[in-house]
Coordinates of C-alpha atoms and ligand atoms in Angstrom, one line a residue:
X1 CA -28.4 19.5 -25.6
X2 CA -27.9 16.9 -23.1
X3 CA -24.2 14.7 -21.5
X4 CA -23.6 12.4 -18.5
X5 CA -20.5 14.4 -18.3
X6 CA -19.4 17.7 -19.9
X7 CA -15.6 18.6 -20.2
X8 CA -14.2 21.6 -20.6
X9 CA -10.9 21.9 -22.2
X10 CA -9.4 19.8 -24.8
X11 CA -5.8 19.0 -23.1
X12 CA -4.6 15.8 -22.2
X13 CA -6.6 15.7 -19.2
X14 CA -10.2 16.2 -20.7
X15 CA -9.5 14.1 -24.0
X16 CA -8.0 11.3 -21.5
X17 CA -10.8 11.4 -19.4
X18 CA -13.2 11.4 -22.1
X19 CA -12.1 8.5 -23.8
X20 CA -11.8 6.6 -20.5
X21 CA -15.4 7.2 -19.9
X22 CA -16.4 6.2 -23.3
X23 CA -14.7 2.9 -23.0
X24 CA -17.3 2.3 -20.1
X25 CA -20.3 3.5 -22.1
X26 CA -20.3 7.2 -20.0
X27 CA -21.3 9.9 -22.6
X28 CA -19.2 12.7 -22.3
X29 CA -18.9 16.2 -24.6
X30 CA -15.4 17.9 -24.5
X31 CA -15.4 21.6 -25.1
X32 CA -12.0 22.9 -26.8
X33 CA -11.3 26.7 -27.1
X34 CA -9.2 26.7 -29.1
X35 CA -8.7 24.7 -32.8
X36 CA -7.1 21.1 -33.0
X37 CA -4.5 22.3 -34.9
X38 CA -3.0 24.8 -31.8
X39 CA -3.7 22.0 -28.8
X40 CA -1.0 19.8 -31.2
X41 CA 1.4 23.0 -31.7
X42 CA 1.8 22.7 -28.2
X43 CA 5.5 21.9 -27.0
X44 CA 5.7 19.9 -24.2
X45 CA 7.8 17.7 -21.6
X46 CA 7.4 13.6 -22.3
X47 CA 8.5 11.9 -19.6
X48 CA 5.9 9.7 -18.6
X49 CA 5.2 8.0 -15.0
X50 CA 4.1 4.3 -15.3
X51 CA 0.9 4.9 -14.1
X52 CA 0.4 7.4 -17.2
X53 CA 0.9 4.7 -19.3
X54 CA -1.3 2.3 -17.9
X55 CA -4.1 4.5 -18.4
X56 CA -3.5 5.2 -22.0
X57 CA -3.3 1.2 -22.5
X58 CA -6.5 1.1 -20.3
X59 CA -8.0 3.6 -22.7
X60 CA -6.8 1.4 -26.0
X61 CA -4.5 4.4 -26.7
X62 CA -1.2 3.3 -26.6
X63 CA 0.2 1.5 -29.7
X64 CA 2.5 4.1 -31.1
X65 CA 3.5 4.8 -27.3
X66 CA 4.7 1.2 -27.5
X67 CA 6.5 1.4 -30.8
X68 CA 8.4 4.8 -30.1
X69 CA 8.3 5.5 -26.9
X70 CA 11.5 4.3 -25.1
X71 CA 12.1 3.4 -21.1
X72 CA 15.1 5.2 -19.5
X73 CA 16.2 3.7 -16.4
X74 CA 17.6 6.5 -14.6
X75 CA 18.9 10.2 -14.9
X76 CA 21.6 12.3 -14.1
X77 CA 22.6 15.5 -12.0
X78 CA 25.5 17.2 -12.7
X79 CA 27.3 19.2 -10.2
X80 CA 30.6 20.9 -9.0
X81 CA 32.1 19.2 -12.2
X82 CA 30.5 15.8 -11.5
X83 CA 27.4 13.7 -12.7
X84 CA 25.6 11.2 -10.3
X85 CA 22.9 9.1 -12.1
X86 CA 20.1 8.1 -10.0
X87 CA 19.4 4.6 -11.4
X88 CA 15.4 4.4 -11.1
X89 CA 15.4 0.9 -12.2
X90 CA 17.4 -0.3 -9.4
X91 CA 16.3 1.4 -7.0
X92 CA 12.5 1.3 -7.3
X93 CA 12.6 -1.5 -10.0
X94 CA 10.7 1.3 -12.5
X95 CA 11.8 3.1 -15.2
X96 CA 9.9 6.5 -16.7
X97 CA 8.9 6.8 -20.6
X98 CA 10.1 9.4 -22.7
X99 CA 7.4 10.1 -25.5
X100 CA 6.0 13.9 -26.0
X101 CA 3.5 15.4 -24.7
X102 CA 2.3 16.6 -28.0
X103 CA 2.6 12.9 -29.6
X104 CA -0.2 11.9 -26.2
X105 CA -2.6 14.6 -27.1
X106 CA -2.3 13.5 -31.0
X107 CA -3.1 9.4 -30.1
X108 CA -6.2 11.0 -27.7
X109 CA -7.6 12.4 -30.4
X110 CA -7.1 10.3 -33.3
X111 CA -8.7 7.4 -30.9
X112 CA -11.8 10.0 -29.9
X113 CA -12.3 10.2 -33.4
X114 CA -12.4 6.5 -34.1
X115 CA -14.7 5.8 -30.8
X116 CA -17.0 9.2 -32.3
X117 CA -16.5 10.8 -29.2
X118 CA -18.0 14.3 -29.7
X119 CA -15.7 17.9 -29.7
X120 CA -16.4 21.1 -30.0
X121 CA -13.8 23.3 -31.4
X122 CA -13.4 26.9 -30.8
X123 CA -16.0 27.6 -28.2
X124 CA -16.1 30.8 -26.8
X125 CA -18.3 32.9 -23.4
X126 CA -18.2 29.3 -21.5
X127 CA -20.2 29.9 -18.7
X128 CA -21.0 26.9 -15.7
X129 CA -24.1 27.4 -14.3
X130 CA -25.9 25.2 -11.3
X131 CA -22.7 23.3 -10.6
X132 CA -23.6 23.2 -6.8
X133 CA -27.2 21.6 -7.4
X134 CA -28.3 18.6 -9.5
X135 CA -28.7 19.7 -12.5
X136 CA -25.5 21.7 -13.6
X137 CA -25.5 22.9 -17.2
X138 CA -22.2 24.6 -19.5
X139 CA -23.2 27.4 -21.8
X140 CA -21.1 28.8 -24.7
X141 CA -20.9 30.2 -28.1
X142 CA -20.3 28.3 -30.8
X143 CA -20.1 29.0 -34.6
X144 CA -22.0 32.5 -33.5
X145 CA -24.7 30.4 -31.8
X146 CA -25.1 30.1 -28.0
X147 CA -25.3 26.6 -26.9
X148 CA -26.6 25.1 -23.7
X149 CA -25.5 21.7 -22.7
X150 CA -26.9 19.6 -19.8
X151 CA -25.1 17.3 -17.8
X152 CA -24.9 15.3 -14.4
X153 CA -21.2 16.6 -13.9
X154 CA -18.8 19.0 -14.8
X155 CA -15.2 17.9 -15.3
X156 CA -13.3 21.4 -15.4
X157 CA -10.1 20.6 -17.8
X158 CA -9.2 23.9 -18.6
X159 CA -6.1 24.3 -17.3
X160 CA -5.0 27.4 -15.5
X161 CA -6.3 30.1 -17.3
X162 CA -9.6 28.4 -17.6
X163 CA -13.3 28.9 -16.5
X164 CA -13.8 26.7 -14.6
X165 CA -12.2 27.0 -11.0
X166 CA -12.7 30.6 -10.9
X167 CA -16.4 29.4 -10.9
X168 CA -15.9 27.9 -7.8
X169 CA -16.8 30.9 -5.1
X170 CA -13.9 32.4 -2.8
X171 CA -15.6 31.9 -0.2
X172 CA -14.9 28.6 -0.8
X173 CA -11.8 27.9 -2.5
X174 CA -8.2 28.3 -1.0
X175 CA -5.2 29.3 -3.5
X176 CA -1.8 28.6 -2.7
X177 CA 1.2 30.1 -4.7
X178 CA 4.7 30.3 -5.3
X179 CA 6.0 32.0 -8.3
X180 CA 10.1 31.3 -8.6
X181 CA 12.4 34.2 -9.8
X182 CA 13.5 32.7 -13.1
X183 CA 12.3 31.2 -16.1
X184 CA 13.3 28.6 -18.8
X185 CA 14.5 29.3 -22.0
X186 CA 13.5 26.1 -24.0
X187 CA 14.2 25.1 -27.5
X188 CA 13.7 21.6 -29.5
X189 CA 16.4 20.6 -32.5
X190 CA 16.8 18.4 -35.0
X191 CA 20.0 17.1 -33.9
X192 CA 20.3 13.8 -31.9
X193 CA 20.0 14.0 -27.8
X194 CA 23.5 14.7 -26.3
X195 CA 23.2 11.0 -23.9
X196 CA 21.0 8.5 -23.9
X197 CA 19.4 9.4 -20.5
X198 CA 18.4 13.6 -19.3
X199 CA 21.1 15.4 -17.8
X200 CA 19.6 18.1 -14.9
X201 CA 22.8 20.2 -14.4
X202 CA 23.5 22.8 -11.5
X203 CA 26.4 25.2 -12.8
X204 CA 27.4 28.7 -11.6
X205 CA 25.8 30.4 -14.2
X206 CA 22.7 28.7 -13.3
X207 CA 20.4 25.7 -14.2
X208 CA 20.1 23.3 -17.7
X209 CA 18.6 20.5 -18.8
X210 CA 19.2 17.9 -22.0
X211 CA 15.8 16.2 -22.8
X212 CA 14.6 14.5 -25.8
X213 CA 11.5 13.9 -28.2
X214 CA 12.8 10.9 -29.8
X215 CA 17.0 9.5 -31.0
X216 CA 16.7 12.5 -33.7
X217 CA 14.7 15.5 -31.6
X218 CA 16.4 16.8 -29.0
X219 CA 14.9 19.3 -26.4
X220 CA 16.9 21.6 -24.4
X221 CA 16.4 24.3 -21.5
X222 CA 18.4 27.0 -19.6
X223 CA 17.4 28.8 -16.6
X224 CA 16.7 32.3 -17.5
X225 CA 15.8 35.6 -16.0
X226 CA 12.3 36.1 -15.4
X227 CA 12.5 39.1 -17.5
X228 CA 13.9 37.3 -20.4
X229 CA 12.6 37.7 -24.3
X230 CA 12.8 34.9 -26.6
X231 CA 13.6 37.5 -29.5
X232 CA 17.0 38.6 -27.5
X233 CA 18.5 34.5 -27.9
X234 CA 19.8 33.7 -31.3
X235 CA 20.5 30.4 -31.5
X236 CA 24.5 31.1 -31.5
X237 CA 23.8 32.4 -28.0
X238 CA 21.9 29.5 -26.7
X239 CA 23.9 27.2 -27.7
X240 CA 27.3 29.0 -26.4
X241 CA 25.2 29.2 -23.0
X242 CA 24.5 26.2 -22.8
X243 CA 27.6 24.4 -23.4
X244 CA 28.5 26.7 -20.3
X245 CA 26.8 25.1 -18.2
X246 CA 27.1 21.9 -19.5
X247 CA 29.4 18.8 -17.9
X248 CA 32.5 18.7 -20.0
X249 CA 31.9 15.5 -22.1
X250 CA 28.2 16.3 -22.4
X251 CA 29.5 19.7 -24.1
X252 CA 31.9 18.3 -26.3
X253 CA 29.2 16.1 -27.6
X254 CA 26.8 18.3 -28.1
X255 CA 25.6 18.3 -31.7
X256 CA 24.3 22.0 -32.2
X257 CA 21.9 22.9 -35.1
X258 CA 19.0 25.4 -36.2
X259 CA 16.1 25.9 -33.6
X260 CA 13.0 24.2 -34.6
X261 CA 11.0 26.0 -32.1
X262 CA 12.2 28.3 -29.1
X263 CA 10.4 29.6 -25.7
X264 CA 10.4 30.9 -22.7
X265 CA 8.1 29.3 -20.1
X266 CA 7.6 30.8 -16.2
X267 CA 8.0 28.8 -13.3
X268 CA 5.3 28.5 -10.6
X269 CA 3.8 26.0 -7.8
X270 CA -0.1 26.6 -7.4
X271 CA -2.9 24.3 -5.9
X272 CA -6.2 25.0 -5.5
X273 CA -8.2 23.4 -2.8
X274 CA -10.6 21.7 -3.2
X275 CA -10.7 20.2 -6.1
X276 CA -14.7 19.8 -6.7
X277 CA -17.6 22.1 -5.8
X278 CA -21.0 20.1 -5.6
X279 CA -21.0 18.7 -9.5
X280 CA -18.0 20.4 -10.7
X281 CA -14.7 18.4 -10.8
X282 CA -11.4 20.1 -11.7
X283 CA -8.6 17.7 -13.2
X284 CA -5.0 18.7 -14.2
X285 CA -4.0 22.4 -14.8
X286 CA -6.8 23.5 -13.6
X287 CA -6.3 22.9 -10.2
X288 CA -2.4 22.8 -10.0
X289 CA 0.2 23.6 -11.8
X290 CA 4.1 22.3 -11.1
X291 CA 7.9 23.7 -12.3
X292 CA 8.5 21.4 -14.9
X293 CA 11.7 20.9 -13.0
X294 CA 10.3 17.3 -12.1
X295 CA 8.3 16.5 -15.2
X296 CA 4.9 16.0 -13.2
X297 CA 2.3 18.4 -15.2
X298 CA 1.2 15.9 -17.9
X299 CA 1.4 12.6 -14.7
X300 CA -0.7 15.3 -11.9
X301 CA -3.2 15.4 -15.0
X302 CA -3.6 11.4 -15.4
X303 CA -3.5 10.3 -11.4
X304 CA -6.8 13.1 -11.1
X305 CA -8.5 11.5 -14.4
X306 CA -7.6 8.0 -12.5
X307 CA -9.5 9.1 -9.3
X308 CA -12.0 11.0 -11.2
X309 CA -12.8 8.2 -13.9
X310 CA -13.6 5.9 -11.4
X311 CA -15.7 7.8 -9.1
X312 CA -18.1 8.4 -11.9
X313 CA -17.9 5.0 -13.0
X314 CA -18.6 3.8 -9.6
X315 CA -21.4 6.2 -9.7
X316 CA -22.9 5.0 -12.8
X317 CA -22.2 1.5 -12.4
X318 CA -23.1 1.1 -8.7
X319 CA -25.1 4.2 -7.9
X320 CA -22.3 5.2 -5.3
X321 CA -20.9 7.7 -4.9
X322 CA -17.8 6.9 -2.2
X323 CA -15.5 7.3 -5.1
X324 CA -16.8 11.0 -6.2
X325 CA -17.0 11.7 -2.2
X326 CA -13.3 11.0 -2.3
X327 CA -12.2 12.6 -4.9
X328 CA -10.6 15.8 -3.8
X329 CA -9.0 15.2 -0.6
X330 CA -7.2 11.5 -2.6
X331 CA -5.9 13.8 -5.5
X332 CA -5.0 16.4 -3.6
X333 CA -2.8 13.8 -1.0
X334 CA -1.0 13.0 -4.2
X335 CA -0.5 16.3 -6.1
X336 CA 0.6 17.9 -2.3
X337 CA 3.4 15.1 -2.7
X338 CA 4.1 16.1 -6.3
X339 CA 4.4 19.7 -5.3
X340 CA 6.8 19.4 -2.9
X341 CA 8.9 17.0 -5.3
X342 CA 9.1 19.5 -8.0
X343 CA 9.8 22.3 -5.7
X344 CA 12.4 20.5 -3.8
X345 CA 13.9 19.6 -7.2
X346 CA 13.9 23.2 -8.1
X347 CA 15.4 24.5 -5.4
X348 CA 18.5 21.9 -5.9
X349 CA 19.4 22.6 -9.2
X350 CA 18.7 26.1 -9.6
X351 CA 20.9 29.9 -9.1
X352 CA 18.4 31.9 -7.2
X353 CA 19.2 35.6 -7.7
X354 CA 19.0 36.0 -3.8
X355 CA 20.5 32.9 -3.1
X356 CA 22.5 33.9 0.1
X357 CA 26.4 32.2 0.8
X358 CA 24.5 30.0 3.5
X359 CA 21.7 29.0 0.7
X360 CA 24.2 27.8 -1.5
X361 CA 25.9 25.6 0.8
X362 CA 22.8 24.2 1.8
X363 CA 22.5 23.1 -2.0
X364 CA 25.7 21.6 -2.0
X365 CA 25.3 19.8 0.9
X366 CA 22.1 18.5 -0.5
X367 CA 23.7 17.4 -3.4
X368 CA 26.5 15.9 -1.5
X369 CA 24.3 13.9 0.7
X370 CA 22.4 12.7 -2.5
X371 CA 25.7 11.6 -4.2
X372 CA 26.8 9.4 -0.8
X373 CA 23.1 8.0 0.5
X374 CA 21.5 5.4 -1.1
X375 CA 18.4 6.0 1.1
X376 CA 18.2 9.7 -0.5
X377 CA 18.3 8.4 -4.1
X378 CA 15.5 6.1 -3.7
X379 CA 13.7 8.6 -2.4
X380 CA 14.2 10.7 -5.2
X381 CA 14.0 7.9 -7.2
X382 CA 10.6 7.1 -6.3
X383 CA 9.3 10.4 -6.8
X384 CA 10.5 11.3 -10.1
X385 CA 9.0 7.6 -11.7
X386 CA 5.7 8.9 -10.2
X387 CA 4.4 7.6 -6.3
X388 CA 1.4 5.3 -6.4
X389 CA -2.5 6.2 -7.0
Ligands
APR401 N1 -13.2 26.8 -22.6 C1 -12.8 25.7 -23.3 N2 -11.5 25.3 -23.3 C2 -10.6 26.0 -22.6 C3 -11.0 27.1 -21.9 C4 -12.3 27.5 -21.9 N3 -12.7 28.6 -21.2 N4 -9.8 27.6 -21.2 C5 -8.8 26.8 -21.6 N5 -9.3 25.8 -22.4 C6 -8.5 24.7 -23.0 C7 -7.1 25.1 -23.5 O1 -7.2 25.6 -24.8 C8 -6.4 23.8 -23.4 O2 -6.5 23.1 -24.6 O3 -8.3 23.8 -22.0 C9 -7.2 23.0 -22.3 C10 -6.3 22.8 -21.1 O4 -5.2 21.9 -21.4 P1 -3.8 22.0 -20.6 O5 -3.6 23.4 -20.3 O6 -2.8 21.2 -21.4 O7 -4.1 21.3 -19.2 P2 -4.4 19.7 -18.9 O8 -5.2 19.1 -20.0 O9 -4.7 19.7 -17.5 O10 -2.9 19.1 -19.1 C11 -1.9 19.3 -18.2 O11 -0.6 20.0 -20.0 O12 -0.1 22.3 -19.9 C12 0.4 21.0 -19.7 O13 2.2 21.2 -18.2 C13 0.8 20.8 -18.3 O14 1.7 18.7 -18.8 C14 0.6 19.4 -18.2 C15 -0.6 19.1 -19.0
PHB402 C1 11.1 17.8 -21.6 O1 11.5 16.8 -22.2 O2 10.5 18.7 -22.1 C2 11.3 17.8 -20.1 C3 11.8 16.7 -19.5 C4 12.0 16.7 -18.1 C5 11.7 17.8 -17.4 C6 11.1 18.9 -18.0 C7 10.9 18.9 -19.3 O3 11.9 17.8 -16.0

């Protein structure tokens, strides 16, 4: 079998991708390990950078995005028994959109569908061959056949327990990590969101965050040990803990209820550099991965496709190929930034178990300085609605 471009991995970066390139008449094939139905279990963070949702307009894939998604203009921190909002709109004239990760991936594929843009399900043994000459080709096993698939490129979406950047050699690649001494504990409920905006707190028994799905699905998280087992939280004890750490009025209003779904994610920083080898391109996960702390998984993923989209199309459209040339060192000048964002917002509003007397008032002079300088919330400001392409 024979693509223009073959994807691997069936995430938000790959289907976006793909549908991007389809809209411009680029044939692509995305390879999904796993079923449809387990991509959608996927729970997920939904806060969306504007430049996210430009490219699912761009891609004709953003109708119920407009219908339920909602804008929030800013967010709070609470802290030393205080909450500072950071009002994005007014101070960077943008506000974020909150709309689930899972809800995304569900308009992606019900749009591939309608386009007829091909999937294959429950692929196993992929294997990239020739991805540093010019005529790269995917093997796998499908439906107990192996398949080989063709292309001119590879676009490796396959997060960070894929194939496809461990196919890139050592010798050539360059990991960098940091792996933080905690987890989080999230869960999503039925109940409506404690506030109309998130609330990031910072308490002495350590970090928690009140997100949202929709007015009616709220999503919660507390900073946990490392070492921590779903199976040892009921939901009494979740709840109870996080009221702890909770602001006072944000914990009186918090309408409790049964646990709809319950986990406990790890915390990490990683980049891989670079971010393409000869005809291989990795997007998303696959290249980096970010604490959630700042929300910038899901908008790393679409500012790559962005780069990476228009490379090819320059490519195919102009037989150039500046934009493809370019492609690692502008998406990794923009996920470097991210990084750094998300670990710096980490480090505010977590307990570190080593955190040392000096550490600790580092933090709360941090947070001080934030709370008086109007100069230090824009600049937060700007980086959580997402710095330009
Ligand atoms: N072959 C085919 N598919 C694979 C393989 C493989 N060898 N390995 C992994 N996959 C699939 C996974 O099943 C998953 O559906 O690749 C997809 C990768 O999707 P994500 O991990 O969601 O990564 P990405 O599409 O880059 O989206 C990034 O998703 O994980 C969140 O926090 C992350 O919000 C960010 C966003
Ligand atoms: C979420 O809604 O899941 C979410 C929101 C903001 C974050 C992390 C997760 O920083």
């Amino acid at each position: 079998m024979r693509t223009q471009i073959c994807i691997i991995g069936g995430g938000p970066s790959g289907l976006l991708l793909s549908l991007l390139l389809h809209r411009r008449g680029i044939d692509t094939v995305v390879l999904e390990r796993q079923t449809r139905e387990h991509v959608l279990s996927r729970i997920r963070a939904g806060v969306l950078e504007q430049g996210l949702v430009a490219l699912l307009k761009e891609a004709g894939v953003a109708g119920r995005l407009n219908r339920e998604g909602f804008e929030h203009d800013g967010t709070r921190l609470a802290f030393g028994g205080e909450t500072l909002h950071i009002d994005f709109r007014r101070l960077t004239g943008t506000p974020v959109t909150v709309y689930g990760q899972t809800e995304v991936t569900h308009d992606l594929y019900q749009a591939r569908d309608e386009a007829g843009c091909k999937t294959v399900f429950t692929v196993s043994d992929v294997s990239l061959s020739g991805a540093d000459t010019d005529h790269p080709r995917v093997s796998y096993t499908a439906d107990g056949t192996r398949h080989t698939m063709d292309c001119d490129f590879i676009a490796g979406c396959d997060g960070f327990h894929g194939v496809s950047r461990p196919s890139i050699p050592q010798a050539v690649r360059s990991d960098y990590e940091k792996v933080y001494p905690f987890g989080w504990l999230g869960v999503l409920s039925e109940t409506p969101p404690v506030d109309d905006e998130l609330i990031y707190a910072n308490s002495p028994r350590g970090f928690a965050l009140c997100s949202m799905r929709n007015r009616h699905l709220a999503r919660y998280y507390i900073q946990c040990s490392a070492e921590d087992r779903v199976e040892s939280w009921s939901d009494g004890n979740f709840w109870e803990e996080l009221k702890r750490r909770l602001p006072e009025q944000a914990a009186a209003n918090l309408v409790t209820g049964p646990t709809i779904e319950k986990s406990i994610a790890p915390l990490r920083s990683f980049v891989t550099e670079p971010m393409r080898w000869g005809r291989l391109f990795l997007c998303g996960d696959a290249a980096h991965i970010v604490p959630p702390t700042g929300a910038k998984g899901l908008n790393l993923a679409a500012s790559d496709v962005h780069y990476l989209y228009h490379g090819l199309c320059q490519y195919y459209e102009d037989k150039d190929t500046v934009g493809l040339d370019a492609y690692s060192a502008r998406a990794l000048a923009r996920v470097w930034k991210a990084e750094r964002f998300s670990w710096w917002l980490t480090n505010l509003m977590h307990r570190f178990p080593d955190q040392s007397p000096f550490d600790r008032k580092m933090q709360i002079a941090e947070l001080e300085f934030l709370r008086e300088n109007e100069a230090a919330q824009k600049a937060m400001a700007e980086n959580y609605v997402g710095l330009p392409y």
